[in-house]
XYZ file of C-alpha atoms in Angstrom:
637
model
C -6.299 13.241 32.848
C -3.574 10.591 33.005
C -4.629 6.962 32.609
C -2.739 4.941 35.196
C -4.842 1.806 35.656
C -6.785 -0.691 33.577
C -9.975 0.499 35.283
C -9.318 4.071 34.133
C -8.665 2.848 30.587
C -11.984 0.958 30.646
C -13.799 4.089 31.834
C -12.410 6.080 28.897
C -13.481 3.247 26.590
C -17.061 3.247 27.916
C -17.392 7.006 27.382
C -16.005 6.675 23.848
C -18.554 3.945 23.111
C -21.359 6.456 23.571
C -20.166 8.454 20.568
C -19.386 5.316 18.568
C -22.491 3.346 19.514
C -23.861 3.319 15.950
C -20.647 1.604 14.800
C -20.007 -0.848 17.624
C -21.577 -4.279 17.414
C -21.097 -5.425 20.999
C -17.746 -7.148 20.460
C -15.556 -4.703 22.373
C -13.639 -6.323 25.203
C -14.349 -5.009 28.684
C -17.678 -3.330 27.878
C -20.857 -5.237 28.693
C -23.704 -5.543 26.192
C -25.982 -3.717 28.627
C -23.669 -0.722 28.661
C -23.453 -0.775 24.876
C -27.233 -0.863 24.608
C -27.447 2.117 26.941
C -24.784 3.934 24.928
C -26.894 3.482 21.799
C -29.735 5.275 23.538
C -27.534 8.123 24.757
C -25.181 8.601 21.788
C -25.524 9.554 18.154
C -28.090 7.413 16.361
C -26.319 7.594 12.990
C -22.604 7.811 12.152
C -21.632 8.910 8.645
C -18.105 7.755 7.866
C -16.235 9.584 5.112
C -12.894 8.352 3.766
C -10.159 10.774 4.802
C -7.212 9.003 3.191
C -4.936 10.821 0.771
C -6.771 9.594 -2.349
C -10.286 10.543 -1.272
C -9.077 13.791 0.283
C -7.586 14.713 -3.091
C -11.001 13.954 -4.651
C -12.868 16.577 -2.603
C -13.368 14.415 0.494
C -13.090 17.440 2.802
C -15.742 19.270 0.762
C -18.063 16.256 1.092
C -17.676 16.393 4.884
C -18.343 20.138 4.973
C -21.476 19.761 2.844
C -22.800 16.874 4.939
C -22.297 18.849 8.138
C -23.988 21.882 6.590
C -27.101 19.926 5.581
C -27.218 18.092 8.937
C -27.223 21.429 10.755
C -29.839 22.912 8.417
C -32.143 19.938 9.056
C -31.639 20.072 12.828
C -30.033 16.614 12.926
C -26.770 17.524 14.640
C -27.752 15.846 17.928
C -28.524 12.527 16.280
C -26.158 12.382 13.300
C -22.376 12.825 13.325
C -19.907 12.871 10.417
C -16.576 11.130 11.025
C -13.461 11.526 8.887
C -11.797 8.077 8.814
C -8.782 6.552 7.173
C -8.763 4.624 3.900
C -11.537 2.071 3.273
C -9.303 0.295 0.769
C -11.624 0.387 -2.234
C -9.747 3.305 -3.820
C -11.099 2.639 -7.318
C -14.569 3.664 -6.132
C -13.668 6.623 -3.940
C -14.624 8.969 -2.467
C -16.483 6.579 -0.168
C -19.210 7.411 2.362
C -20.520 4.759 4.734
C -23.673 5.073 6.842
C -23.770 3.260 10.179
C -25.385 1.307 11.780
C -27.096 0.018 8.603
C -23.677 -0.370 6.932
C -24.698 1.282 3.644
C -21.683 1.734 1.367
C -21.794 4.662 -1.070
C -19.170 4.964 -3.834
C -17.841 7.755 -6.053
C -19.602 10.347 -3.910
C -19.317 14.004 -4.869
C -19.876 17.090 -2.678
C -23.211 17.825 -4.384
C -24.503 14.393 -3.274
C -24.580 15.433 0.399
C -28.068 16.936 0.209
C -29.588 13.805 -1.325
C -27.839 11.467 1.115
C -29.268 13.350 4.105
C -32.739 13.939 2.696
C -33.275 10.508 1.105
C -31.304 8.163 3.347
C -31.307 9.819 6.760
C -34.696 11.547 6.683
C -36.566 9.481 4.084
C -35.094 6.074 4.991
C -34.538 5.434 1.283
C -31.058 4.598 0.035
C -29.555 6.562 -2.861
C -29.391 3.770 -5.426
C -27.200 5.542 -7.964
C -24.418 5.873 -5.360
C -24.440 2.192 -4.385
C -21.751 -0.114 -5.740
C -22.800 -1.806 -8.969
C -21.551 -5.403 -9.147
C -20.520 -6.094 -12.771
C -20.939 -9.871 -12.326
C -24.296 -9.892 -10.561
C -25.499 -6.912 -12.626
C -27.072 -5.352 -9.553
C -26.422 -2.680 -6.945
C -25.034 -3.809 -3.593
C -25.511 -1.694 -0.486
C -23.419 -3.643 2.035
C -19.630 -3.913 1.810
C -19.740 -7.418 3.301
C -21.454 -8.633 0.124
C -18.859 -7.140 -2.227
C -16.322 -9.450 -3.854
C -13.639 -6.862 -3.075
C -14.061 -7.459 0.681
C -15.335 -11.048 0.897
C -11.955 -12.816 0.998
C -10.191 -10.184 3.023
C -9.203 -10.562 6.665
C -8.322 -7.199 8.149
C -5.892 -7.338 11.071
C -3.324 -4.644 10.294
C -6.138 -2.632 8.649
C -8.698 -3.446 11.377
C -9.433 0.179 12.257
C -8.830 1.853 8.882
C -12.110 3.223 7.571
C -13.807 2.629 10.923
C -12.438 5.157 13.414
C -11.482 8.813 13.445
C -7.658 8.551 13.334
C -7.289 11.899 15.093
C -9.367 10.854 18.109
C -7.481 8.586 20.504
C -10.711 7.825 22.380
C -12.109 6.041 19.325
C -8.968 3.908 19.174
C -9.384 3.113 22.869
C -13.027 2.146 22.254
C -11.721 -0.516 19.863
C -9.497 -2.036 22.591
C -6.688 0.423 21.921
C -3.860 0.452 24.473
C -5.368 -2.582 26.209
C -2.506 -4.693 24.818
C 0.059 -2.260 26.243
C -1.703 -2.294 29.610
C -1.697 -6.090 29.568
C 2.017 -6.259 28.771
C 2.986 -3.767 31.481
C 0.755 -5.196 34.219
C 0.638 -8.934 33.474
C 3.660 -9.982 31.396
C 7.409 -9.799 31.739
C 9.422 -8.543 28.786
C 10.515 -12.130 28.095
C 6.891 -13.293 28.002
C 5.976 -10.582 25.477
C 8.813 -11.663 23.194
C 7.730 -15.281 23.611
C 4.171 -14.441 22.485
C 5.416 -12.560 19.418
C 7.840 -15.381 18.591
C 5.223 -18.125 18.888
C 2.773 -16.133 16.753
C 5.094 -16.536 13.776
C 4.930 -12.821 12.918
C 7.640 -11.947 10.432
C 8.777 -8.597 9.063
C 6.339 -7.151 6.532
C 8.910 -4.815 5.018
C 10.193 -7.376 2.538
C 12.813 -9.642 4.097
C 10.370 -11.592 6.266
C 12.762 -11.892 9.235
C 11.051 -13.321 12.372
C 9.957 -10.393 14.542
C 10.281 -12.221 17.851
C 13.827 -13.268 16.989
C 14.753 -9.673 16.165
C 13.244 -8.391 19.428
C 15.033 -11.104 21.433
C 18.358 -10.128 19.866
C 17.954 -6.487 20.933
C 16.805 -7.532 24.409
C 19.972 -9.629 24.855
C 22.298 -6.903 23.583
C 24.309 -4.956 26.128
C 23.772 -1.215 26.211
C 22.916 1.631 28.557
C 20.474 2.980 25.969
C 18.322 1.119 23.434
C 16.024 2.320 20.656
C 13.038 0.994 18.782
C 12.529 2.322 15.249
C 9.566 2.286 12.880
C 10.554 2.225 9.214
C 7.833 4.272 7.480
C 10.002 5.034 4.438
C 7.742 3.444 1.837
C 9.309 3.947 -1.587
C 8.054 1.264 -4.002
C 6.238 2.619 -7.082
C 2.532 1.901 -6.681
C 2.798 1.079 -2.965
C 0.721 2.835 -0.310
C 0.249 0.208 2.419
C 2.182 1.828 5.266
C 0.935 5.303 4.413
C -2.682 4.147 4.666
C -2.134 2.477 8.042
C -0.489 5.616 9.428
C -3.288 7.800 8.053
C -6.070 5.513 9.262
C -4.793 4.062 12.544
C -1.676 5.883 13.829
C -2.254 4.915 17.472
C -1.802 1.232 16.623
C 1.812 2.018 15.676
C 2.361 4.151 18.776
C 1.025 1.370 21.022
C 2.993 -1.369 19.247
C 6.247 0.574 19.488
C 5.687 1.042 23.229
C 5.127 -2.718 23.551
C 8.306 -3.348 21.574
C 10.191 -0.878 23.724
C 9.097 -2.673 26.882
C 10.027 -6.066 25.433
C 13.494 -5.023 24.239
C 14.447 -2.607 27.021
C 14.157 0.553 24.917
C 12.687 3.761 26.324
C 12.952 5.799 23.123
C 11.084 5.283 19.853
C 11.849 6.876 16.498
C 9.587 6.881 13.445
C 11.468 7.456 10.191
C 8.914 8.757 7.709
C 9.310 10.382 4.320
C 8.422 14.060 4.205
C 6.194 13.413 1.157
C 3.582 11.943 3.541
C 2.171 15.155 5.111
C -1.193 13.663 6.128
C 0.436 10.622 7.750
C 2.887 12.901 9.560
C 0.080 15.115 10.840
C -1.927 12.180 12.169
C 1.119 10.658 13.843
C 1.838 13.987 15.537
C -1.758 14.140 16.781
C -1.658 10.525 18.011
C 1.643 11.015 19.854
C 0.463 14.266 21.480
C -2.833 12.702 22.609
C -1.053 9.607 23.959
C 1.273 11.822 25.985
C -1.676 13.803 27.314
C -3.353 10.607 28.567
C -0.132 9.263 30.050
C 0.122 6.433 27.514
C 3.515 7.811 26.486
C 5.976 9.388 28.885
C 7.004 8.355 32.377
C 5.709 5.518 34.538
C 3.119 4.265 32.042
C 0.307 2.350 33.816
C 2.230 2.775 37.101
C 4.644 0.124 35.867
C 7.862 2.114 36.134
C 8.249 1.848 32.346
C 9.120 5.083 30.522
C 8.727 5.455 26.772
C 8.375 8.269 24.259
C 8.436 8.674 20.475
C 9.912 11.231 18.086
C 9.605 11.620 14.313
C 12.548 11.698 11.929
C 12.025 12.817 8.350
C 13.460 11.271 5.215
C 13.919 12.911 1.816
C 12.535 10.020 -0.214
C 15.691 7.993 -0.844
C 14.674 4.430 -1.739
C 17.888 2.984 -0.290
C 16.894 4.316 3.137
C 14.336 1.542 3.346
C 17.349 -0.621 4.253
C 17.832 -0.599 8.027
C 21.458 0.546 8.263
C 20.998 3.237 5.584
C 17.888 4.420 7.430
C 19.802 4.677 10.688
C 22.616 6.651 9.061
C 20.038 9.053 7.624
C 18.451 9.538 11.068
C 21.900 10.357 12.421
C 22.281 13.106 9.819
C 24.729 11.119 7.719
C 24.603 9.980 4.112
C 22.025 7.195 3.713
C 24.386 4.321 2.936
C 24.136 0.688 4.070
C 26.902 -1.041 5.992
C 28.107 -4.619 6.123
C 26.558 -6.977 8.660
C 27.445 -8.139 11.280
C 27.128 -6.319 13.551
C 23.362 -6.115 13.088
C 21.331 -3.111 14.168
C 20.063 -5.057 17.187
C 23.640 -4.965 18.482
C 24.900 -1.673 17.059
C 22.290 0.623 15.523
C 21.181 4.215 16.089
C 24.046 6.176 17.714
C 25.771 2.766 17.871
C 23.272 1.576 20.485
C 21.161 -1.625 20.257
C 18.223 -0.830 17.958
C 15.151 -2.701 16.731
C 13.868 -1.747 13.270
C 10.455 -2.943 12.023
C 8.167 -1.517 9.383
C 4.678 -0.048 9.881
C 2.650 -3.135 8.942
C 4.698 -5.361 11.242
C 3.935 -3.131 14.219
C 0.230 -2.923 13.287
C -0.077 -6.672 13.924
C 1.413 -6.586 17.435
C -1.504 -5.318 19.615
C -4.046 -7.881 18.297
C -1.465 -10.661 18.753
C -1.051 -9.684 22.409
C -4.827 -9.513 22.947
C -5.874 -12.615 21.025
C -2.827 -14.773 21.534
C -0.037 -16.373 19.532
C -2.104 -19.425 18.603
C -4.832 -17.277 17.047
C -2.382 -15.480 14.755
C -0.354 -18.582 13.879
C -3.554 -20.388 12.861
C -3.903 -17.904 9.965
C -1.817 -18.282 6.826
C 0.514 -21.088 5.753
C 3.027 -23.305 7.520
C 5.943 -20.953 6.851
C 4.118 -17.624 6.517
C 1.741 -16.749 9.347
C -1.003 -14.148 9.499
C -2.165 -11.793 6.780
C -0.485 -9.512 4.277
C -1.516 -6.064 3.051
C -1.177 -5.417 -0.685
C -1.621 -2.300 -2.795
C -3.271 -3.273 -6.079
C -2.299 -0.977 -8.936
C -1.969 -0.991 -12.700
C -4.424 -2.420 -15.232
C -6.873 -3.868 -12.743
C -10.518 -2.961 -12.220
C -10.400 -2.612 -8.427
C -7.359 -0.515 -7.628
C -7.019 -0.359 -3.879
C -5.652 -1.599 -0.597
C -6.396 -5.147 0.523
C -5.440 -7.509 3.353
C -5.642 -11.261 2.840
C -4.476 -14.369 4.702
C -1.092 -15.681 3.630
C -1.680 -18.501 1.165
C -4.318 -16.680 -0.859
C -3.538 -17.193 -4.551
C -2.680 -14.551 -7.115
C -5.756 -15.619 -9.088
C -8.046 -14.901 -6.126
C -6.455 -11.501 -5.575
C -6.441 -10.379 -9.207
C -9.689 -11.838 -10.531
C -11.941 -12.006 -7.461
C -10.860 -9.225 -5.111
C -9.330 -7.130 -7.875
C -12.219 -7.674 -10.280
C -10.043 -8.745 -13.216
C -8.310 -6.758 -15.928
C -9.553 -3.380 -17.136
C -11.505 -3.191 -20.405
C -11.728 -7.007 -20.546
C -8.154 -7.233 -21.795
C -6.028 -10.316 -21.282
C -3.901 -10.659 -18.144
C -0.202 -10.693 -18.965
C 1.867 -10.319 -15.795
C 1.952 -9.104 -12.214
C 4.960 -7.484 -10.579
C 5.136 -8.326 -6.874
C 7.678 -6.808 -4.523
C 8.101 -3.522 -6.364
C 11.435 -2.724 -8.085
C 13.010 -5.508 -6.020
C 10.538 -8.162 -7.155
C 9.806 -9.960 -10.371
C 7.151 -10.377 -13.040
C 4.961 -13.446 -12.697
C 2.723 -14.810 -15.452
C -0.459 -16.769 -15.990
C 1.294 -20.016 -15.046
C 1.900 -18.563 -11.569
C -1.682 -17.480 -10.853
C -2.473 -20.451 -8.622
C 0.585 -20.346 -6.395
C -0.151 -19.387 -2.764
C 1.075 -15.977 -1.719
C 3.767 -16.577 0.890
C 7.457 -15.777 1.219
C 8.806 -19.094 -0.071
C 6.388 -19.572 -2.969
C 7.041 -16.121 -4.396
C 10.805 -16.499 -4.041
C 10.727 -19.925 -5.709
C 8.752 -18.395 -8.593
C 11.453 -15.769 -9.168
C 9.840 -12.840 -7.364
C 9.408 -11.804 -3.733
C 6.842 -10.565 -1.231
C 8.473 -7.195 -0.724
C 6.502 -4.659 1.231
C 3.300 -5.447 -0.667
C 3.176 -3.541 -3.933
C 1.351 -5.486 -6.655
C 1.262 -3.978 -10.155
C -0.939 -5.794 -12.696
C -0.208 -5.629 -16.430
C -2.353 -6.497 -19.437
C -1.534 -7.530 -23.007
C -0.691 -3.947 -23.985
C 2.427 -4.002 -21.775
C 5.896 -4.495 -23.214
C 7.858 -6.587 -20.743
C 11.231 -5.308 -21.947
C 10.039 -1.758 -21.261
C 8.686 -2.859 -17.865
C 12.112 -4.210 -16.892
C 13.667 -0.940 -18.085
C 11.125 1.099 -16.107
C 12.005 -0.603 -12.829
C 15.734 -0.443 -13.481
C 15.517 3.236 -14.424
C 13.865 3.749 -11.038
C 16.598 1.847 -9.203
C 19.674 3.376 -10.902
C 19.341 6.907 -9.462
C 18.286 5.460 -6.089
C 21.656 3.745 -5.589
C 23.689 5.268 -2.773
C 26.799 4.673 -4.885
C 28.764 2.890 -2.187
C 29.317 -0.411 -4.008
C 30.484 -0.872 -7.603
C 28.030 -3.640 -8.649
C 25.050 -1.405 -7.911
C 26.559 1.958 -8.877
C 28.147 0.888 -12.176
C 26.569 -2.488 -12.925
C 22.979 -1.256 -12.895
C 23.938 1.659 -15.131
C 25.350 -0.814 -17.668
C 22.141 -2.881 -17.458
C 20.118 0.250 -18.141
C 22.237 1.073 -21.173
C 21.761 -2.424 -22.574
C 17.992 -2.270 -22.107
C 17.907 1.157 -23.751
C 19.798 -0.278 -26.710
C 17.379 -3.222 -26.984
C 14.231 -1.079 -26.804
C 15.617 1.091 -29.612
C 16.087 -1.912 -31.879
C 19.884 -1.769 -31.733
C 20.427 -4.799 -29.499
C 22.036 -8.128 -30.384
C 21.676 -11.680 -29.119
C 25.045 -11.193 -27.466
C 23.540 -8.282 -25.513
C 20.877 -10.629 -24.136
C 23.590 -12.989 -22.909
C 25.481 -10.095 -21.295
C 22.225 -8.837 -19.760
C 21.642 -12.106 -17.924
C 25.258 -12.619 -16.866
C 25.652 -9.113 -15.472
C 22.284 -9.322 -13.695
C 23.332 -12.519 -11.922
C 26.703 -11.016 -10.994
C 25.111 -7.904 -9.454
C 22.632 -10.073 -7.567
C 25.510 -12.032 -6.014
C 27.911 -9.180 -5.258
C 25.995 -5.987 -4.360
C 26.305 -4.725 -0.790
C 22.673 -4.369 0.269
C 19.185 -5.535 -0.610
C 18.653 -2.720 -3.110
C 21.508 -3.808 -5.345
C 21.031 -7.519 -4.746
C 17.402 -7.392 -5.843
C 17.593 -4.715 -8.556
C 18.160 -7.261 -11.383
C 15.048 -9.281 -10.410
C 12.705 -7.581 -12.927
C 15.218 -8.300 -15.709
C 15.842 -11.913 -14.749
C 12.157 -12.699 -14.304
C 11.168 -11.139 -17.632
C 14.039 -12.914 -19.392
C 12.765 -16.212 -17.957
C 9.070 -15.616 -18.618
C 9.096 -13.408 -21.725
C 12.222 -14.458 -23.584
C 10.452 -14.340 -26.939
C 9.733 -10.611 -26.507
C 13.416 -9.871 -25.998
C 14.238 -11.897 -29.110
C 11.617 -10.003 -31.140
C 13.145 -6.682 -30.074
C 16.605 -7.876 -31.102
C 16.049 -9.990 -34.204
C 12.758 -8.749 -35.661
C 13.167 -5.128 -34.477
C 9.576 -5.361 -33.305
C 7.686 -4.496 -30.115
C 4.502 -6.572 -30.119
C 2.833 -4.251 -27.619
C 3.613 -1.157 -29.668
C 5.240 0.547 -26.685
C 8.860 1.018 -27.787
C 8.653 4.085 -30.023
C 11.824 3.381 -31.991
C 10.345 0.051 -33.091
C 6.979 1.497 -34.070
C 5.895 2.555 -37.546
C 2.758 4.610 -38.195
C 1.207 3.887 -41.579
C -1.845 5.232 -43.429
C -3.976 2.668 -45.208
C -4.516 4.167 -48.707
C -7.680 2.118 -49.155
C -9.305 3.717 -46.119
C -7.883 7.257 -46.108
C -10.317 9.793 -47.671
C -7.876 12.699 -47.666
C -9.712 14.782 -45.061
C -6.333 16.303 -44.014
C -7.193 16.158 -40.279
C -4.029 14.170 -39.540
C -1.783 16.509 -41.540
C -3.233 19.641 -39.955
C -2.661 18.339 -36.422
C 0.748 16.665 -36.856
C 3.146 18.672 -34.636
C 6.188 17.992 -36.882
C 4.529 18.162 -40.345
C 5.369 14.525 -41.068
C 2.147 13.847 -43.036
C 1.742 14.894 -46.648
C -0.869 14.501 -49.382
C -3.462 16.257 -51.486
C -6.970 16.889 -50.226
C -9.345 13.971 -51.028
C -6.320 11.779 -51.823
C -4.568 9.190 -49.632
C -1.878 10.707 -47.407
C 1.561 9.341 -46.471
C 3.721 9.572 -43.334
C 7.411 10.528 -43.575
C 8.961 7.892 -41.287
C 12.163 9.879 -40.752
C 10.218 12.876 -39.454
C 7.468 11.086 -37.507
C 7.908 11.207 -33.707
C 5.203 8.587 -33.036
C 3.196 10.889 -30.789
C -0.158 9.324 -31.717
C -1.872 12.622 -32.563
C -2.766 11.435 -36.071
C -4.494 8.302 -34.763
C -6.519 10.330 -32.285
C -7.620 12.821 -34.964
C -8.461 10.328 -37.725
C -12.214 9.627 -37.791
C -11.914 6.816 -40.332
C -9.444 4.479 -38.529
C -7.129 4.774 -41.492
C -3.907 4.925 -39.466
C -2.343 1.856 -37.910
C 0.766 1.007 -35.912
C 3.065 -1.660 -37.307
């Protein structure tokens, strides 16, 4: 069946509501409450949602689903209870997650063997499985509803609105949540100029890092002359610790398909291309399913909604080159060329894919478009700050209690994200720094915790928004090593086209290596800053221009650690192996020989029942001796 009218789309939605009745709360546009009430009588009484994102799938999520279905069938519940594989719920630290609807019970760290108890106790016995409920460390009690969890309380999910709620491989469930209604509205009620005007007035800016106004970019492509135009989705997410775009594609792929069609209509493009890294097999699979189902329903292809508008989408695969996150490098890669950036102007909106006018936006940017069309520019622009509208998705990683995916209004502070949503630092250690913006960003400290998260504030503080990676570090982190880690990531990712990035970053890496080995000088620190600033000013593209940011920010905020490495030959965090010294306290050592027996290089010597010694020239600082000593006699100096 091809959907050609709004009435036909509404009919599909009403049928989908019957299966989703246990999840829907009566707030779906175009479906009356009476019809929803009837759907609840006709459809499944209970929906069991199981996280089907990459993380939970890797933790036996598929086995959990199989076991639940097996028990449901054994108990004769298959007409009243249905198990749905969803996208990511966001609370990755507590996965695998199972959610029971309509009572909204949130189970954490579920294992396949828990399926029997969930069905027998919760579904049949109407008694929740307490041990699987989230335990709030502050309230010291179990919480059964996600709305009461600090992790979710301050979130506002727009881009993530359907993740963890719908089956991403069932287009009907997306339609039940107002899917493709925005596209229908654009094609039947608005001109292309009016669509661009709505996006412009909303204040939506690019979520890929640069923050360029989306409406302005679309308008530029619409004005450009060309017999063929393209609209591209940049799904080449390469920041260490970042998984925002991947989770959206895995949990709500149709939102990207719909948004690209809207963008195509607005800019005059009839062809869409999604550039996605091949390392995302689950996201690729779900995109392929979404595109095929959209074509089958006539939501992609020719004469969509009888409007005369034609649009289709193809996938292009990347090999994981970080530089291909830059628009011109991405386009060259799609063309089968080396992924290198080019000077601007001309911009891609004038001369992009196959030298035709091309719009490039990232996944999260597109995910915001359908709700903006449906709820209006004023609604979206009322969220966030004066200069940064809407919400932002962040991937929390590192030494934080609640690792996961979050979405918060622009203007939320780092303190709220790290200590309220994120639950603070692991093992009650002291917060030291947070790296925002991935390898292109900078390290911010305790003095920055109360700044509002928006593009300007982060830039003024010496970091950047980036695509949304947020890595939290505690007191055990060495900031010189952190700067080296990010630079060591960037160096091999350079395309090699410009000298500042190709050679300059290599020299920076060599200087940092020298410093972490205790061979640096104060003159090296001066050279480190000067060269970093030069590369920032002279590199060709955003990769090279931002690559020194981790160095510059750590020099500004942790200068004393650099000085300690150079002058005192000391790493306070005990991370830099060449500056570490393992010593045995003779007053504590009982001569049990456990350390000597397990040392892989025979660096420990001594008689039995006598204090042992470590040969510093032989010791490789592997830590085996500390792990084997039962008397805490070995220390790092």
